Amino acid sequence: KKLKERVKLSFDFETTTCGKTHVPYMCCLFNDEVEECFYGEDCAKQMFKFIGNKYSDKEIFLIAHNAGYDFRFIYECLIGSSLNVIDRGKSLLQARGMYNHFGKQVSFIIQDSYAFIATRLSSFGKMFKLDQQKEIIPYGLYNTYNVKTQFISVAECVRHLHYQFKTENIGTTKDFAYLTKRKLYVRLFFENCNKWNCLVDDKVDIIKYSKEYCMMDCIVQQCILTLVCLLQHLVE
């Protein structure tokens, strides 16, 4: 039987976490040919439709870090009877399934990169000497209301930045050093905003800002995928 050509793509979801369930508002997709972002609660469906349009005759290999989290937003896109999930405790290692693209079935493999390298994605820059930006995202800022509003005042962003810095430094005394580091944390956020053209009339385009980090994570994951494929080739 002739095997289908495999296309490798990294993906990542961004979600609001203020409700009882996490709701996606963005999904990014990346490889050497693709650099796409999809928006809204149906971003997973948009992503699968895009992949189906571009690669319907290929086998699709999707990789995400801690893919068990991302998988909850895409499993409904796959044909339920086709799903084959391999897990370890509460962690997803790999899942396989078929996607119905206008009557044509497209084969998908979803792989968790955490199964290969069990460390935080933010640590990969130092580990592999990648030019990886320090992650400065005030997650509390991304609630349902703000995501729909998109353009948020500088003052509101600073308030959430202070809270995020506090949660990342629990137990640290609020002395001069603490306040200096917090000031730097805020400054770096707005330096990123300027660099990525996210500031519009004293408001921050938080969706555009989030997209930059989401895409960076996809690029790092693609580096991991390349490394894993190289290691598998050497083993074979």
Tab-separated table of C-alpha atoms in Angstrom:
chain	number	residue	atom	x	y	z
A	1	LYS	CA	0.000	0.000	0.000
A	2	LYS	CA	1.381	3.376	-0.976
A	3	LEU	CA	1.816	5.594	2.078
A	4	LYS	CA	0.597	9.180	1.949
A	5	GLU	CA	3.118	11.979	2.191
A	6	ARG	CA	3.187	13.356	5.740
A	7	VAL	CA	2.942	17.095	6.418
A	8	LYS	CA	4.276	18.273	9.784
A	9	LEU	CA	2.697	21.313	11.463
A	10	SER	CA	2.975	22.814	14.935
A	11	PHE	CA	-0.067	24.429	16.529
A	12	ASP	CA	-1.078	26.226	19.693
A	13	PHE	CA	-4.287	27.575	21.243
A	14	GLU	CA	-4.806	30.688	23.347
A	15	THR	CA	-7.817	30.628	25.664
A	16	THR	CA	-9.828	32.626	28.167
A	17	THR	CA	-9.820	31.011	31.609
A	18	CYS	CA	-12.238	33.205	33.557
A	19	GLY	CA	-15.242	30.869	33.291
A	20	LYS	CA	-15.939	27.295	34.367
A	21	THR	CA	-14.415	26.034	31.116
A	22	HIS	CA	-11.517	27.332	29.050
A	23	VAL	CA	-12.659	28.842	25.750
A	24	PRO	CA	-10.293	29.283	22.783
A	25	TYR	CA	-10.063	32.681	21.129
A	26	MET	CA	-7.081	31.992	18.877
A	27	CYS	CA	-5.188	29.159	17.244
A	28	CYS	CA	-1.884	29.463	15.381
A	29	LEU	CA	-0.457	27.015	12.828
A	30	PHE	CA	3.101	26.901	11.515
A	31	ASN	CA	5.553	25.068	9.266
A	32	ASP	CA	7.922	26.051	6.440
A	33	GLU	CA	4.941	26.791	4.170
A	34	VAL	CA	2.282	27.958	6.609
A	35	GLU	CA	2.104	30.778	9.137
A	36	GLU	CA	-1.579	31.248	9.924
A	37	CYS	CA	-3.716	32.361	12.850
A	38	PHE	CA	-7.432	31.715	13.302
A	39	TYR	CA	-9.685	33.711	15.626
A	40	GLY	CA	-12.848	33.152	17.612
A	41	GLU	CA	-14.378	30.256	19.519
A	42	ASP	CA	-14.568	28.220	16.292
A	43	CYS	CA	-10.852	28.724	15.497
A	44	ALA	CA	-10.253	24.945	15.641
A	45	LYS	CA	-12.832	24.341	12.900
A	46	GLN	CA	-11.254	27.131	10.835
A	47	MET	CA	-7.835	25.521	11.244
A	48	PHE	CA	-9.032	22.069	10.146
A	49	LYS	CA	-10.837	23.524	7.154
A	50	PHE	CA	-7.664	25.387	6.145
A	51	ILE	CA	-5.564	22.221	6.489
A	52	GLY	CA	-8.139	20.230	4.526
A	53	ASN	CA	-8.130	22.782	1.711
A	54	LYS	CA	-4.340	22.812	1.485
A	55	TYR	CA	-3.342	19.243	2.325
A	56	SER	CA	-6.363	16.974	1.732
A	57	ASP	CA	-4.208	14.363	-0.048
A	58	LYS	CA	-1.596	14.224	2.745
A	59	GLU	CA	-1.342	12.682	6.206
A	60	ILE	CA	-1.234	15.511	8.766
A	61	PHE	CA	1.133	15.377	11.736
A	62	LEU	CA	0.250	18.042	14.339
A	63	ILE	CA	2.532	18.729	17.297
A	64	ALA	CA	1.833	20.802	20.405
A	65	HIS	CA	3.468	21.098	23.799
A	66	ASN	CA	1.169	19.605	26.432
A	67	ALA	CA	-1.099	18.532	23.571
A	68	GLY	CA	-3.646	17.040	25.971
A	69	TYR	CA	-4.801	20.585	26.706
A	70	ASP	CA	-5.024	21.595	23.037
A	71	PHE	CA	-6.639	18.270	22.074
A	72	ARG	CA	-9.812	19.127	24.003
A	73	PHE	CA	-10.458	21.920	21.484
A	74	ILE	CA	-9.950	19.809	18.351
A	75	TYR	CA	-11.285	16.319	19.084
A	76	GLU	CA	-14.796	17.358	17.986
A	77	CYS	CA	-13.350	18.142	14.532
A	78	LEU	CA	-12.356	14.479	14.132
A	79	ILE	CA	-14.642	11.543	13.327
A	80	GLY	CA	-15.387	9.973	16.710
A	81	SER	CA	-15.235	6.359	15.504
A	82	SER	CA	-11.802	6.979	13.977
A	83	LEU	CA	-10.145	8.199	17.191
A	84	ASN	CA	-7.290	6.196	18.682
A	85	VAL	CA	-5.807	7.845	21.769
A	86	ILE	CA	-2.623	6.831	23.580
A	87	ASP	CA	-2.274	8.397	27.017
A	88	ARG	CA	-0.239	8.049	30.193
A	89	GLY	CA	-2.299	8.870	33.240
A	90	LYS	CA	-3.854	12.265	32.517
A	91	SER	CA	-1.314	13.082	29.802
A	92	LEU	CA	-1.965	12.580	26.102
A	93	LEU	CA	0.997	11.060	24.291
A	94	GLN	CA	-0.486	10.728	20.822
A	95	ALA	CA	-3.883	10.631	19.124
A	96	ARG	CA	-4.906	9.533	15.634
A	97	GLY	CA	-8.127	10.266	13.811
A	98	MET	CA	-9.810	11.186	10.551
A	99	TYR	CA	-11.246	14.538	9.529
A	100	ASN	CA	-14.132	14.698	7.064
A	101	HIS	CA	-13.276	17.429	4.570
A	102	PHE	CA	-16.300	17.759	2.273
A	103	GLY	CA	-16.646	13.982	2.013
A	104	LYS	CA	-12.914	13.270	1.795
A	105	GLN	CA	-11.265	11.751	4.862
A	106	VAL	CA	-7.971	13.316	5.932
A	107	SER	CA	-5.732	11.408	8.352
A	108	PHE	CA	-4.415	13.259	11.417
A	109	ILE	CA	-1.807	12.421	14.047
A	110	ILE	CA	-1.646	14.693	17.117
A	111	GLN	CA	1.640	14.430	19.019
A	112	ASP	CA	2.599	15.871	22.400
A	113	SER	CA	6.155	17.265	22.288
A	114	TYR	CA	6.194	17.114	26.110
A	115	ALA	CA	6.410	13.320	25.726
A	116	PHE	CA	9.845	13.822	24.114
A	117	ILE	CA	11.166	16.759	26.130
A	118	ALA	CA	9.510	17.108	29.540
A	119	THR	CA	10.149	20.752	30.292
A	120	ARG	CA	8.345	24.050	29.877
A	121	LEU	CA	8.246	25.516	26.383
A	122	SER	CA	9.733	28.756	27.717
A	123	SER	CA	12.896	26.821	28.699
A	124	PHE	CA	13.633	25.656	25.157
A	125	GLY	CA	15.324	28.891	24.082
A	126	LYS	CA	18.147	28.440	26.565
A	127	MET	CA	18.251	24.665	26.084
A	128	PHE	CA	18.649	24.795	22.288
A	129	LYS	CA	20.216	28.270	22.012
A	130	LEU	CA	17.143	29.671	20.252
A	131	ASP	CA	16.363	33.381	20.041
A	132	GLN	CA	13.304	33.031	22.261
A	133	GLN	CA	11.569	36.087	23.749
A	134	LYS	CA	10.960	36.215	27.505
A	135	GLU	CA	7.261	35.540	27.966
A	136	ILE	CA	5.477	38.568	29.392
A	137	ILE	CA	1.734	37.991	29.201
A	138	PRO	CA	-0.702	39.175	31.880
A	139	TYR	CA	-3.022	36.182	31.564
A	140	GLY	CA	-5.760	37.734	33.697
A	141	LEU	CA	-6.090	40.441	31.057
A	142	TYR	CA	-7.436	37.854	28.612
A	143	ASN	CA	-10.942	37.448	29.955
A	144	THR	CA	-14.027	37.040	27.778
A	145	TYR	CA	-14.931	40.733	27.819
A	146	ASN	CA	-11.422	42.009	27.026
A	147	VAL	CA	-10.880	39.492	24.233
A	148	LYS	CA	-14.089	40.658	22.556
A	149	THR	CA	-13.137	44.317	23.139
A	150	GLN	CA	-9.563	43.687	21.833
A	151	PHE	CA	-8.262	47.236	22.422
A	152	ILE	CA	-7.593	47.716	26.147
A	153	SER	CA	-6.410	50.862	27.951
A	154	VAL	CA	-2.795	51.142	29.071
A	155	ALA	CA	-3.921	51.596	32.697
A	156	GLU	CA	-5.907	48.330	32.601
A	157	CYS	CA	-2.917	46.505	31.115
A	158	VAL	CA	-0.602	47.858	33.824
A	159	ARG	CA	-3.017	46.712	36.536
A	160	HIS	CA	-3.008	43.173	35.166
A	161	LEU	CA	0.768	43.261	34.660
A	162	HIS	CA	1.236	44.086	38.333
A	163	TYR	CA	-1.036	41.202	39.312
A	164	GLN	CA	0.752	38.778	36.950
A	165	PHE	CA	4.142	39.819	38.332
A	166	LYS	CA	2.838	39.270	41.862
A	167	THR	CA	1.630	35.741	41.061
A	168	GLU	CA	5.010	34.919	39.498
A	169	ASN	CA	6.823	36.148	42.624
A	170	ILE	CA	4.691	34.750	45.443
A	171	GLY	CA	6.499	35.013	48.760
A	172	THR	CA	8.900	37.705	47.555
A	173	THR	CA	9.177	40.726	49.831
A	174	LYS	CA	7.846	43.899	48.248
A	175	ASP	CA	11.046	45.839	48.715
A	176	PHE	CA	12.942	48.187	46.401
A	177	ALA	CA	14.332	45.266	44.358
A	178	TYR	CA	10.814	43.870	43.898
A	179	LEU	CA	9.444	47.201	42.698
A	180	THR	CA	12.422	47.698	40.358
A	181	LYS	CA	11.896	44.287	38.756
A	182	ARG	CA	8.153	44.935	38.446
A	183	LYS	CA	8.850	48.231	36.721
A	184	LEU	CA	11.176	46.437	34.272
A	185	TYR	CA	8.498	43.776	33.700
A	186	VAL	CA	5.975	46.453	32.723
A	187	ARG	CA	8.512	48.287	30.561
A	188	LEU	CA	9.374	45.116	28.624
A	189	PHE	CA	5.679	44.510	27.952
A	190	PHE	CA	5.288	47.942	26.372
A	191	GLU	CA	8.568	47.594	24.484
A	192	ASN	CA	7.057	44.477	22.923
A	193	CYS	CA	3.871	46.430	22.176
A	194	ASN	CA	5.884	49.069	20.327
A	195	LYS	CA	7.980	46.508	18.470
A	196	TRP	CA	4.897	44.586	17.310
A	197	ASN	CA	2.782	47.704	16.577
A	198	CYS	CA	0.207	46.797	19.226
A	199	LEU	CA	-0.298	50.319	20.598
A	200	VAL	CA	-3.203	52.233	19.042
A	201	ASP	CA	-4.264	55.592	20.532
A	202	ASP	CA	-3.093	54.760	24.082
A	203	LYS	CA	-4.729	51.333	23.917
A	204	VAL	CA	-3.150	47.908	23.472
A	205	ASP	CA	-4.329	45.477	20.808
A	206	ILE	CA	-4.163	42.462	23.117
A	207	ILE	CA	-5.123	40.012	20.351
A	208	LYS	CA	-2.226	41.089	18.154
A	209	TYR	CA	0.078	40.904	21.176
A	210	SER	CA	-1.094	37.401	22.048
A	211	LYS	CA	-0.665	36.291	18.429
A	212	GLU	CA	3.045	37.119	18.532
A	213	TYR	CA	3.650	34.797	21.487
A	214	CYS	CA	1.352	32.098	20.162
A	215	MET	CA	3.241	32.041	16.866
A	216	MET	CA	6.609	32.056	18.655
A	217	ASP	CA	5.551	28.952	20.572
A	218	CYS	CA	4.633	27.265	17.281
A	219	ILE	CA	8.032	28.097	15.809
A	220	VAL	CA	9.821	26.656	18.855
A	221	GLN	CA	7.671	23.508	18.620
A	222	GLN	CA	8.615	23.180	14.946
A	223	CYS	CA	12.277	23.181	16.019
A	224	ILE	CA	11.474	20.371	18.466
A	225	LEU	CA	9.683	18.440	15.727
A	226	THR	CA	12.716	18.766	13.442
A	227	LEU	CA	14.947	17.512	16.252
A	228	VAL	CA	12.656	14.546	17.018
A	229	CYS	CA	12.478	13.559	13.342
A	230	LEU	CA	16.275	13.723	13.120
A	231	LEU	CA	16.649	11.513	16.205
A	232	GLN	CA	14.122	8.994	14.817
A	233	HIS	CA	16.030	8.922	11.523
A	234	LEU	CA	19.303	8.254	13.359
A	235	VAL	CA	17.689	5.445	15.374
A	236	GLU	CA	16.241	3.839	12.234
